[in-house]
PDB file of C-alpha atoms in Angstrom:
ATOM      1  CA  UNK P 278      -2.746 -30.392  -0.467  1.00  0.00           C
ATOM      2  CA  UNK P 279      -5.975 -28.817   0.322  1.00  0.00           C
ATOM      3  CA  UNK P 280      -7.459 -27.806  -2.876  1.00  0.00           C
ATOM      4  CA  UNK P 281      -8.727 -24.633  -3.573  1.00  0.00           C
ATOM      5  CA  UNK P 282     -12.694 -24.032  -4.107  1.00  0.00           C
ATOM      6  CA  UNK P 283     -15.550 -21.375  -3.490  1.00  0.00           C
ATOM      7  CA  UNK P 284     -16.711 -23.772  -0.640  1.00  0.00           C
ATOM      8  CA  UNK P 285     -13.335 -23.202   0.984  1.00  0.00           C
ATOM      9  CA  UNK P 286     -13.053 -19.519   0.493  1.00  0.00           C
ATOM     10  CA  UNK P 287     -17.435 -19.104   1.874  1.00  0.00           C
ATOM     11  CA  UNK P 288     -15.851 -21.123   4.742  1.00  0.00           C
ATOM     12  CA  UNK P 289     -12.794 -18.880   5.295  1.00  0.00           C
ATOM     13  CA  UNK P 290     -14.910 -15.448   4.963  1.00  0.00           C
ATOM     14  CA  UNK P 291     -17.491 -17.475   7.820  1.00  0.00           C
ATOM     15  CA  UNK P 292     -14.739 -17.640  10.413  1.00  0.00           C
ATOM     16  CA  UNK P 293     -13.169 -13.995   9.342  1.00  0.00           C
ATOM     17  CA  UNK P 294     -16.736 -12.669  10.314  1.00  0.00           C
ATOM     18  CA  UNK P 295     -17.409 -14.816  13.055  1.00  0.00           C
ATOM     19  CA  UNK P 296     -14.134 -13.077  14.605  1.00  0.00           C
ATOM     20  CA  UNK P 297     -15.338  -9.255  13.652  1.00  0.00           C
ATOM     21  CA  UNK P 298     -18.162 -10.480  15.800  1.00  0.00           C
ATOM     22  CA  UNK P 299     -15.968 -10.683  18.584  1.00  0.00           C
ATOM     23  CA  UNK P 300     -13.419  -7.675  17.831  1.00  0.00           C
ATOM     24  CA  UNK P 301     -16.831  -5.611  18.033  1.00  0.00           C
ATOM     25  CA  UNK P 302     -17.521  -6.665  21.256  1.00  0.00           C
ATOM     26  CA  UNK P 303     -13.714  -5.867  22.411  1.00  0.00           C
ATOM     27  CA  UNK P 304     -14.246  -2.152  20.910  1.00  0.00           C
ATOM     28  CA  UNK P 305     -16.775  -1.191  22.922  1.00  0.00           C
ATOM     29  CA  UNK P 306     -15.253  -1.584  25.838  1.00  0.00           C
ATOM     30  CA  UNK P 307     -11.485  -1.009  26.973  1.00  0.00           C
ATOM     31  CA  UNK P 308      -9.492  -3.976  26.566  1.00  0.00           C
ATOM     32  CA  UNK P 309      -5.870  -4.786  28.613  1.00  0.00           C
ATOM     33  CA  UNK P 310      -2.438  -3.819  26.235  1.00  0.00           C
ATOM     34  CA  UNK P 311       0.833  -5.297  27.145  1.00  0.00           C
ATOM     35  CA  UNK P 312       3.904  -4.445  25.285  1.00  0.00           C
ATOM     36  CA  UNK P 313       5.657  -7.592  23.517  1.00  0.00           C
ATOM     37  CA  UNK P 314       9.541  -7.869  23.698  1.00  0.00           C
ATOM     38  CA  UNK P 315       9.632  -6.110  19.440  1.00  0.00           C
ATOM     39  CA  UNK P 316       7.911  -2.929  21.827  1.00  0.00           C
ATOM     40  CA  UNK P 317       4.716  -2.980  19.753  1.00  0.00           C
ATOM     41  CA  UNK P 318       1.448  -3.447  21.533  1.00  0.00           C
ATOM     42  CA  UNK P 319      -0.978  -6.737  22.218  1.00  0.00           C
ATOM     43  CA  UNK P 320      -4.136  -6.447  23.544  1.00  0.00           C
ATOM     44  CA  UNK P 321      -6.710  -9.482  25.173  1.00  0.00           C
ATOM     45  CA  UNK P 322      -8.863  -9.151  21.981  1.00  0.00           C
ATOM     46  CA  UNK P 323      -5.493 -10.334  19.434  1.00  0.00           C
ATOM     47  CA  UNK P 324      -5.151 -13.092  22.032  1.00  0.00           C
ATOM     48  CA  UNK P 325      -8.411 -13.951  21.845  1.00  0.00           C
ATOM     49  CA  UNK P 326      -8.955 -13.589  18.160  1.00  0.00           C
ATOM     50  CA  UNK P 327      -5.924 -15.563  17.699  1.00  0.00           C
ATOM     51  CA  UNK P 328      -7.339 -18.659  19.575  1.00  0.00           C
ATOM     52  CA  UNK P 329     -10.493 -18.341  18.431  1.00  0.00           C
ATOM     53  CA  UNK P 330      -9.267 -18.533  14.481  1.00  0.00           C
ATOM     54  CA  UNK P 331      -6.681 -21.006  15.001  1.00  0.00           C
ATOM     55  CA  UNK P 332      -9.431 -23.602  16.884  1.00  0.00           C
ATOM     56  CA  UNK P 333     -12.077 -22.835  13.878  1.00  0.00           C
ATOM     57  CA  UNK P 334      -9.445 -23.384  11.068  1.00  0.00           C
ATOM     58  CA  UNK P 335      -7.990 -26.749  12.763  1.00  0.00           C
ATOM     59  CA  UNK P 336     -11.221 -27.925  12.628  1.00  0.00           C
ATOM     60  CA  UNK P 337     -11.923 -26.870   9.600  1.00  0.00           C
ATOM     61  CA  UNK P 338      -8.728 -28.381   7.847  1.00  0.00           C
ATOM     62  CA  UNK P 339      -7.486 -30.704  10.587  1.00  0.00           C
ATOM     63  CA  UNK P 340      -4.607 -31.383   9.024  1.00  0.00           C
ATOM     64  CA  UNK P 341      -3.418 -27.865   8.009  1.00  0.00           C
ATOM     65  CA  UNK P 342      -0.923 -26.199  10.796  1.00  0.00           C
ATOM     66  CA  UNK P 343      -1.822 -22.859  11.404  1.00  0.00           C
ATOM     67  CA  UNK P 344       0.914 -19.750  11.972  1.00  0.00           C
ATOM     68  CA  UNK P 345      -0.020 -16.783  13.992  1.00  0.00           C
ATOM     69  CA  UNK P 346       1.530 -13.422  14.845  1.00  0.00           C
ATOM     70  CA  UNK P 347       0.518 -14.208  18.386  1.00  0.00           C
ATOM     71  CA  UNK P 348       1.972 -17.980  18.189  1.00  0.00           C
ATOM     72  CA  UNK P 349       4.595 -17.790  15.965  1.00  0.00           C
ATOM     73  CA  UNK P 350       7.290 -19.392  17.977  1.00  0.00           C
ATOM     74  CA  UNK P 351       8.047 -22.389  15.563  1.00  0.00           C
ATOM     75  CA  UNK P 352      11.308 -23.477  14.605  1.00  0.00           C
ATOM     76  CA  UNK P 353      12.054 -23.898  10.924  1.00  0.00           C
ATOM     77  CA  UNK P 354      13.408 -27.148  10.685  1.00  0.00           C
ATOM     78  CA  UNK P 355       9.833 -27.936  11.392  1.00  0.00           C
ATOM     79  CA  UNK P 356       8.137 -25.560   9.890  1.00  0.00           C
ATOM     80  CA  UNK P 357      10.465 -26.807   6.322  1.00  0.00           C
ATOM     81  CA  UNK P 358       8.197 -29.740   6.065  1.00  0.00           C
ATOM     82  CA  UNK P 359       4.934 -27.874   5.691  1.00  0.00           C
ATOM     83  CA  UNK P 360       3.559 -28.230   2.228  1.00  0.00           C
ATOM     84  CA  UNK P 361       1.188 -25.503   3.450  1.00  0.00           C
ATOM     85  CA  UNK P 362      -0.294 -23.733   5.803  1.00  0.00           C
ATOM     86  CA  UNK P 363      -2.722 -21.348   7.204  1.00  0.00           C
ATOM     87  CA  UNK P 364      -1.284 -17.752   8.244  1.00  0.00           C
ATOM     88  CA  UNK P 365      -3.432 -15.529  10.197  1.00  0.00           C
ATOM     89  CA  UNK P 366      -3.184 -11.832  11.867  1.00  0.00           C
ATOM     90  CA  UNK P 367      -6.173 -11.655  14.132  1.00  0.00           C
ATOM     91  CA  UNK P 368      -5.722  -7.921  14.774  1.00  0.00           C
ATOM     92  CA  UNK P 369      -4.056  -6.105  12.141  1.00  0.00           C
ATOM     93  CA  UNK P 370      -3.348  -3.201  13.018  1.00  0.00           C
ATOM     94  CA  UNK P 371      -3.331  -3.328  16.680  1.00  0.00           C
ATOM     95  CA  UNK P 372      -2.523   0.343  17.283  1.00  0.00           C
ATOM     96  CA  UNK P 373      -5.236   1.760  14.954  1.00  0.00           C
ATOM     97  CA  UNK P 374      -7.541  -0.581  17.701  1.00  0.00           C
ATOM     98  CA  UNK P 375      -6.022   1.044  20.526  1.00  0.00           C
ATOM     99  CA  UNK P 376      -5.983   4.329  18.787  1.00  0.00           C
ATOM    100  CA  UNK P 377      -9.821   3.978  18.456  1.00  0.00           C
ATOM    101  CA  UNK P 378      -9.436   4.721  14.356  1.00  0.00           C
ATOM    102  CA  UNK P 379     -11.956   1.962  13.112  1.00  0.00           C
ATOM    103  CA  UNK P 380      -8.971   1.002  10.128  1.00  0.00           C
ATOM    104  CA  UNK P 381      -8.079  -2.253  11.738  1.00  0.00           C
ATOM    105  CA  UNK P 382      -8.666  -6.231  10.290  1.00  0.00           C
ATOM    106  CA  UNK P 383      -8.615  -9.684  10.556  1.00  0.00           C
ATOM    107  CA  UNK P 384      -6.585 -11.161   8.194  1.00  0.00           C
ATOM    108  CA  UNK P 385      -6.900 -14.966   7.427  1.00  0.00           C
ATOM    109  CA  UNK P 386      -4.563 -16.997   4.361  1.00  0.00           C
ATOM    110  CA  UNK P 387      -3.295 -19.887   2.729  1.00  0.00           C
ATOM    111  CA  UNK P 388       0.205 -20.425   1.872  1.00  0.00           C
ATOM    112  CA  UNK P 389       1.097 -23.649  -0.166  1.00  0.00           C
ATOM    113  CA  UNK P 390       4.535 -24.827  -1.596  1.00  0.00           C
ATOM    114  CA  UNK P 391       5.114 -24.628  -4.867  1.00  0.00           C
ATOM    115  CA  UNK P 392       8.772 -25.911  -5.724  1.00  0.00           C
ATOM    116  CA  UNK P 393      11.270 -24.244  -4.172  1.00  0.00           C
ATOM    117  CA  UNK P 394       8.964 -21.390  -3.225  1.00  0.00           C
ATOM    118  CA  UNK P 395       5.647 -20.934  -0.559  1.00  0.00           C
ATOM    119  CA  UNK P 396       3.070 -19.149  -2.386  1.00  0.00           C
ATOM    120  CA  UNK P 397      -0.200 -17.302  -0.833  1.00  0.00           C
ATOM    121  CA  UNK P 398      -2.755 -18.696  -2.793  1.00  0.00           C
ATOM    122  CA  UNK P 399      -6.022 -17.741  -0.961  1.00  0.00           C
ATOM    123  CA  UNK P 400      -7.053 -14.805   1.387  1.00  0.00           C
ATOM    124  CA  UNK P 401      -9.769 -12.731   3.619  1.00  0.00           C
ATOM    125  CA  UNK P 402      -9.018  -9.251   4.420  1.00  0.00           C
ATOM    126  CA  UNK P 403     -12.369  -8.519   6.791  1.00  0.00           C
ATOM    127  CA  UNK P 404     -12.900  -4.729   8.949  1.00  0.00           C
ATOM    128  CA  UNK P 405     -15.632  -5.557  10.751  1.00  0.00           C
ATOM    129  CA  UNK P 406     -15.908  -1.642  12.094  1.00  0.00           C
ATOM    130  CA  UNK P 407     -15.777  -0.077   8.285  1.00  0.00           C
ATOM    131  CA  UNK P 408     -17.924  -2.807   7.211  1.00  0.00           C
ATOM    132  CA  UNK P 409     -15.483  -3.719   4.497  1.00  0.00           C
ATOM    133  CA  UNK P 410     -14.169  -7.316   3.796  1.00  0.00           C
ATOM    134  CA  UNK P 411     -11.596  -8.230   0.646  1.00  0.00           C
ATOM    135  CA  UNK P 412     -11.135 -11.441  -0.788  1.00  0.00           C
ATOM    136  CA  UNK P 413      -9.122 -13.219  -3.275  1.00  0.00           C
ATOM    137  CA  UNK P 414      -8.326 -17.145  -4.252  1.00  0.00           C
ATOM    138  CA  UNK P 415      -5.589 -18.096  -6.332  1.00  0.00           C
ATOM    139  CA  UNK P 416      -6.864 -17.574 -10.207  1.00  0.00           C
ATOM    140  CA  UNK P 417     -10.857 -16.952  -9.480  1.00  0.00           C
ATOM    141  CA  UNK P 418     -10.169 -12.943  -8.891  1.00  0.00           C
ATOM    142  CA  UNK P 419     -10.158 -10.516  -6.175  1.00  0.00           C
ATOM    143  CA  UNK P 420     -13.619  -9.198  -4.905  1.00  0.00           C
ATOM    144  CA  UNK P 421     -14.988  -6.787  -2.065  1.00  0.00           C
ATOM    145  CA  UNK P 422     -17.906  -6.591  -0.288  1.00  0.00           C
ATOM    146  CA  UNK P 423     -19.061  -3.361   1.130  1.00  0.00           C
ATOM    147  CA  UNK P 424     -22.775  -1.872   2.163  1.00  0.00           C
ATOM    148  CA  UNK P 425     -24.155  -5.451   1.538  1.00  0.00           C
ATOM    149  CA  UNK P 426     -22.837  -5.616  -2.187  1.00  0.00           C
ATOM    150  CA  UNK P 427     -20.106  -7.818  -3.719  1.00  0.00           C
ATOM    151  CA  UNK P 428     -18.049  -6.217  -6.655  1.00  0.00           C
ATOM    152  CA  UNK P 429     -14.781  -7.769  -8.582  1.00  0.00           C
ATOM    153  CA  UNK P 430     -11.677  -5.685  -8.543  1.00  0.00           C
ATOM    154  CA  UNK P 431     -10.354  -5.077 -11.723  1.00  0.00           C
ATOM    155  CA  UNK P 432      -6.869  -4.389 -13.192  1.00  0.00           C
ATOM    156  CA  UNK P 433      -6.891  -0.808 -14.130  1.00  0.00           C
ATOM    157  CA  UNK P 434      -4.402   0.860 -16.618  1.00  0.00           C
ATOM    158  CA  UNK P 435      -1.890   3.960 -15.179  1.00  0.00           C
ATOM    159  CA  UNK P 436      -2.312   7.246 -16.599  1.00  0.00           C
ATOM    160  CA  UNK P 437       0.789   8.812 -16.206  1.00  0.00           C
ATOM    161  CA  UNK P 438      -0.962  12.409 -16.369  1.00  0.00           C
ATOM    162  CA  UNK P 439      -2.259  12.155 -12.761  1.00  0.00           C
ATOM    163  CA  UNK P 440      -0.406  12.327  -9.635  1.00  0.00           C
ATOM    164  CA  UNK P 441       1.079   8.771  -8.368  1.00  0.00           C
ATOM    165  CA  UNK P 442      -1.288   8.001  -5.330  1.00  0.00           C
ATOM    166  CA  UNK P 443       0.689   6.117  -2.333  1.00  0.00           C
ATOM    167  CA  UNK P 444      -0.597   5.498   0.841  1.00  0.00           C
ATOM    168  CA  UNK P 445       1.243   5.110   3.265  1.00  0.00           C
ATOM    169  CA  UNK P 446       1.001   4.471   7.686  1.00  0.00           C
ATOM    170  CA  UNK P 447       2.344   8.069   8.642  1.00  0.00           C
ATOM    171  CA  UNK P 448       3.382  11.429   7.763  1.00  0.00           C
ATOM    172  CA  UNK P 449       7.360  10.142   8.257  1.00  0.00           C
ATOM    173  CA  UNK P 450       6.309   7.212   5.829  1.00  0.00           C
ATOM    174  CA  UNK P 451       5.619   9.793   3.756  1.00  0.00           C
ATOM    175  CA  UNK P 452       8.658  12.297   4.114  1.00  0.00           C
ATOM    176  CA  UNK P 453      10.608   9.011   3.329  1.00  0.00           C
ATOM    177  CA  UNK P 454       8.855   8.180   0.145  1.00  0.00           C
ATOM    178  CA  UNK P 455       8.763  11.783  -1.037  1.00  0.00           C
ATOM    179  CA  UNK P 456      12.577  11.239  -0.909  1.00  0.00           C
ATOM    180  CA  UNK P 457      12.888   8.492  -2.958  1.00  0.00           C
ATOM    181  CA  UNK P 458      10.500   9.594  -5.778  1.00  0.00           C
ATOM    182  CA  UNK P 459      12.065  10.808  -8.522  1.00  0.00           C
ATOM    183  CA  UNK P 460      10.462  14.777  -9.096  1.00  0.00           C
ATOM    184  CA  UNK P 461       7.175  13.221  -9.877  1.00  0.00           C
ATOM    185  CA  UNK P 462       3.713  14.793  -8.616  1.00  0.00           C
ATOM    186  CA  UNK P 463       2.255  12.734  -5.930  1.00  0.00           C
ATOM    187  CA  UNK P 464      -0.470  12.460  -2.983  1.00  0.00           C
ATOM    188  CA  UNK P 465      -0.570  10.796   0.232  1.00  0.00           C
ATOM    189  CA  UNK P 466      -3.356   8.584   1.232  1.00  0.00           C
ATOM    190  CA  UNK P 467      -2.587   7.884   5.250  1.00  0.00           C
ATOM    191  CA  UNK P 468      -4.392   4.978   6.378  1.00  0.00           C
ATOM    192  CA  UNK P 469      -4.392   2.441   9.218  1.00  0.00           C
ATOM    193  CA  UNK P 470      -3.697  -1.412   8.981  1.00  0.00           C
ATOM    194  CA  UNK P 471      -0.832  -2.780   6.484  1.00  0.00           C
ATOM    195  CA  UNK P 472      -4.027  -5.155   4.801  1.00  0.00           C
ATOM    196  CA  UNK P 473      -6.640  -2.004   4.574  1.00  0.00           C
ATOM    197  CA  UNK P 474      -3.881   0.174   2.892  1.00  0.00           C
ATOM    198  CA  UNK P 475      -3.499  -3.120   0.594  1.00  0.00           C
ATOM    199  CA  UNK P 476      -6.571  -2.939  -0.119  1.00  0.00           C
ATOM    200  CA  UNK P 477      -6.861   0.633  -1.070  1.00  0.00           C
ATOM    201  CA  UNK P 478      -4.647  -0.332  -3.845  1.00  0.00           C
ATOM    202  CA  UNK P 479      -6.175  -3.552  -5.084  1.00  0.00           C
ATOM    203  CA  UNK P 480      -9.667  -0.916  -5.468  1.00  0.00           C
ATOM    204  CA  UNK P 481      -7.409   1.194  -7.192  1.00  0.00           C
ATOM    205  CA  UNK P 482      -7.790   3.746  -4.480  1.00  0.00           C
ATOM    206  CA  UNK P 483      -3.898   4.132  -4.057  1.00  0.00           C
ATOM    207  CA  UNK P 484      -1.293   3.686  -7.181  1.00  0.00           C
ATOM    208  CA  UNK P 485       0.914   1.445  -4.362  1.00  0.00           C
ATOM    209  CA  UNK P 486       1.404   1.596  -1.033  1.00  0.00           C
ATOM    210  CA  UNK P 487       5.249   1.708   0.145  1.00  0.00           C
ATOM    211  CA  UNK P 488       6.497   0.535   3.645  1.00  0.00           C
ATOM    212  CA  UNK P 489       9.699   1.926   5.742  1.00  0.00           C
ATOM    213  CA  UNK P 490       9.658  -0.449   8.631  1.00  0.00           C
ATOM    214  CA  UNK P 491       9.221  -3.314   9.623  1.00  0.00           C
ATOM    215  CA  UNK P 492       6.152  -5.969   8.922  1.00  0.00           C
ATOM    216  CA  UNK P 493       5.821 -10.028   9.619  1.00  0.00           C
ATOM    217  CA  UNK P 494       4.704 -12.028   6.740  1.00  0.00           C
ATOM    218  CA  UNK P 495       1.656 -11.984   8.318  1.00  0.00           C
ATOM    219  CA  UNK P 496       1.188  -8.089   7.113  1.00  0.00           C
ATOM    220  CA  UNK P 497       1.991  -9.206   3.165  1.00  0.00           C
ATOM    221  CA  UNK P 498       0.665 -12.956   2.263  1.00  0.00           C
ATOM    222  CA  UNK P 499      -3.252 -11.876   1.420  1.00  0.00           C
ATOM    223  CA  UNK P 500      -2.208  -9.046  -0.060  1.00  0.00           C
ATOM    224  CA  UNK P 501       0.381 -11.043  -2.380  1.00  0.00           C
ATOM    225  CA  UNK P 502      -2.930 -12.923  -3.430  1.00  0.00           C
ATOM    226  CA  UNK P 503      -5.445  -9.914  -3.375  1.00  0.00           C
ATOM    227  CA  UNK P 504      -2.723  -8.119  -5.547  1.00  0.00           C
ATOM    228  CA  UNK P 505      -2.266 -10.511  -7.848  1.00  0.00           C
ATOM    229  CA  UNK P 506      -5.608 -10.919  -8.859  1.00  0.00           C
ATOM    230  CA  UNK P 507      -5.746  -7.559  -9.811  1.00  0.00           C
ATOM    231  CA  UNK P 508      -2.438  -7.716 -11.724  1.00  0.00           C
ATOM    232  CA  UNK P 509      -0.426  -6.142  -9.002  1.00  0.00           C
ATOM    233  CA  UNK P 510       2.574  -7.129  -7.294  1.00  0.00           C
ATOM    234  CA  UNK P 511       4.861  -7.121  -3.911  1.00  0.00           C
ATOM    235  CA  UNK P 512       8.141  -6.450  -3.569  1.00  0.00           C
ATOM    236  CA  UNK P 513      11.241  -5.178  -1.929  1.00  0.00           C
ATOM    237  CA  UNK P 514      12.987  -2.100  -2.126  1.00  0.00           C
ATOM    238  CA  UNK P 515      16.276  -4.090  -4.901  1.00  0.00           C
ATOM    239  CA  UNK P 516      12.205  -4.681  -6.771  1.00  0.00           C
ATOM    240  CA  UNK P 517      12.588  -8.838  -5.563  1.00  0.00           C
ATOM    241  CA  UNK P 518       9.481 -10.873  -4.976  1.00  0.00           C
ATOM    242  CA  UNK P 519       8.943 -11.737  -0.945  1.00  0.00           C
ATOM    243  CA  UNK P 520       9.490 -14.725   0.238  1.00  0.00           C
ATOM    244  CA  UNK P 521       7.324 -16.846   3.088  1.00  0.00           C
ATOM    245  CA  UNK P 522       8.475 -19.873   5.749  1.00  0.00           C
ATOM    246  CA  UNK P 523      11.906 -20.090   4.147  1.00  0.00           C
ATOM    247  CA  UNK P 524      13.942 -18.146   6.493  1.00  0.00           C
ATOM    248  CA  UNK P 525      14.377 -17.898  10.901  1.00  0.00           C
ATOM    249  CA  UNK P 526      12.665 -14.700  10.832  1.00  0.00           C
ATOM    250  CA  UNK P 527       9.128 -13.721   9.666  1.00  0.00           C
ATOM    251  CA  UNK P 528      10.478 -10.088   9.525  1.00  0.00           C
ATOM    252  CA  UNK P 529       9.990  -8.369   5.837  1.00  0.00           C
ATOM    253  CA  UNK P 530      12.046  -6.203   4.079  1.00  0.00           C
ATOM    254  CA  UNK P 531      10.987  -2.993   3.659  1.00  0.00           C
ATOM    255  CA  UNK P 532       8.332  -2.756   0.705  1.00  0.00           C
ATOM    256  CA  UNK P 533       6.262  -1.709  -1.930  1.00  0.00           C
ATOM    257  CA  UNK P 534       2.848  -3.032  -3.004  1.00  0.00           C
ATOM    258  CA  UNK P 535       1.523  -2.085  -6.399  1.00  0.00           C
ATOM    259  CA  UNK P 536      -1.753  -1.908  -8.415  1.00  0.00           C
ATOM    260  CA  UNK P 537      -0.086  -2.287 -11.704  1.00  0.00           C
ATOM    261  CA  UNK P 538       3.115  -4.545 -12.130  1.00  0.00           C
ATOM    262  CA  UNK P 539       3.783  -3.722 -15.436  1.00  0.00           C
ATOM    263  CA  UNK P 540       5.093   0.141 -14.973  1.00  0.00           C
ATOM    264  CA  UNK P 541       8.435   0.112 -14.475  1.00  0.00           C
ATOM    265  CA  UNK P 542       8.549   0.747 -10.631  1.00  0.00           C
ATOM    266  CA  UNK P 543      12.568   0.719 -10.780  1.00  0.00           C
ATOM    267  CA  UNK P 544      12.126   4.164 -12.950  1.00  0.00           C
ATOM    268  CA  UNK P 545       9.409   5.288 -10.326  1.00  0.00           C
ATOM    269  CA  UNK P 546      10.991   4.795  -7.166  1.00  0.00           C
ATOM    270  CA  UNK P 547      14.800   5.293  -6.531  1.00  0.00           C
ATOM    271  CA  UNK P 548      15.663   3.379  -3.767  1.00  0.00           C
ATOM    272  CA  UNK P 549      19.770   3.276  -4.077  1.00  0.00           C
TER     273      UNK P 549
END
């Protein structure tokens, strides 16, 4: 089991900005989009950043299999004997690319089994165009680095006099959370990538962020970690943890991520 250290994590945030380097390059110019059989977009540059991260992490940790959105076609009798694993998205938020919205990210993790249970334990969350990268290791705290400076994120109490913040992908995202929150006062926050808008609520930017729709477990593992750090939490829509590698599908249930675990979300958000 690869054990978990700062040199690790320096080496991790390397590669995640190694690959902005080339997702850069792919912005300024237009880049080829095919549509994959689940009808959402792929361009040349997640093909490319996919390759590129999966060749620097095998030599990194040789012996460490890595899953991708863009070569996730593993079945799981063999993917049941991983003790861990990395788990990358190389563009996150592929529509936001194509879109030309700058809120797009690489998004690199570690998942390793603990009992019964795989468990995100380290993360990078970088945006090379916004200049903003997240990261987060398994009981050393969640930190961001923006305009050259690196600051911890902190776990932040709720004041139940403000409105709940939730940001959320689109205006229907929206109309469907309005629905399910109890006659509370809220705000939207509409950003881009699943991992930005997790990160808007690990800085305490956004309350939670909720998701109608569906995500891979790509979208969720970093943030698990990220989140956690911060004394946050992920979960479904019945308020149960997610789960990673134990079932044929890397779809999630719809979701909600949280800056504060401890409120009692079932109260917030009414779901049945």
């Amino acid at each position: 089991m690869q054990t978990l250290n700062q040199q690790l994590l320096d080496n991790i945030i390397a590669i995640a900005k190694e690959a902005g380097e080339h997702l850069i390059q792919f912005y300024t110019r237009s880049v080829a989009v095919k549509i994959k059989p689940d009808d959402t977009p792929v361009t040349e540059a997640d093909l490319f950043i996919s390759q590129l991260l999966t060749e620097r992490l095998t030599q990194l940790t040789p012996d460490i299999p890595v899953l991708s959105e863009e070569s996730c076609n593993i079945a799981l009798s063999e993917r049941n004997q991983w003790q861990e694993y990395w788990i990358i998205d190389p563009l996150d938020g592929t529509q936001q690319f194509i879109n030309r919205t700058d809120q797009f990210s690489i998004v690199i993790g570690l998942v390793q089994k603990r009992g019964e249970k795989n468990q995100p334990v380290l993360g990078v969350i970088y945006a090379p165009i916004v200049e903003k990268l997240y990261f987060a290791m398994e009981a050393s705290g969640a930190f961001l680095q923006e305009n050259g400076k690196t600051r911890p994120l902190v776990s932040t109490p709720y004041c139940e006099e403000k409105p709940l913040v939730i940001t959320v992908g689109s205006q229907i995202q929206a109309d469907k959370a309005l629905q399910t929150v109890g006659g509370r006062e809220v705000q939207f926050l509409q950003y881009g990538s699943s991992s930005l808008k997790a990160g808007l609520v690990a800085e305490g930017k956004a309350d939670c962020y909720i998701r109608f729709g569906d995500t891979g477990e790509w979208d969720t593992a970093v943030a698990e970690v990220l989140l956690k750090e911060v004394g946050g939490a992920v979960f479904d829509f019945d308020f149960s943890p997610l789960t990673y590698n134990l079932r044929e599908t890397f779809i999630n249930p719809y979701f909600v991520m949280v800056k504060n675990s401890s409120l009692n979300w079932d109260k917030i958000f009414l779901f049945k």
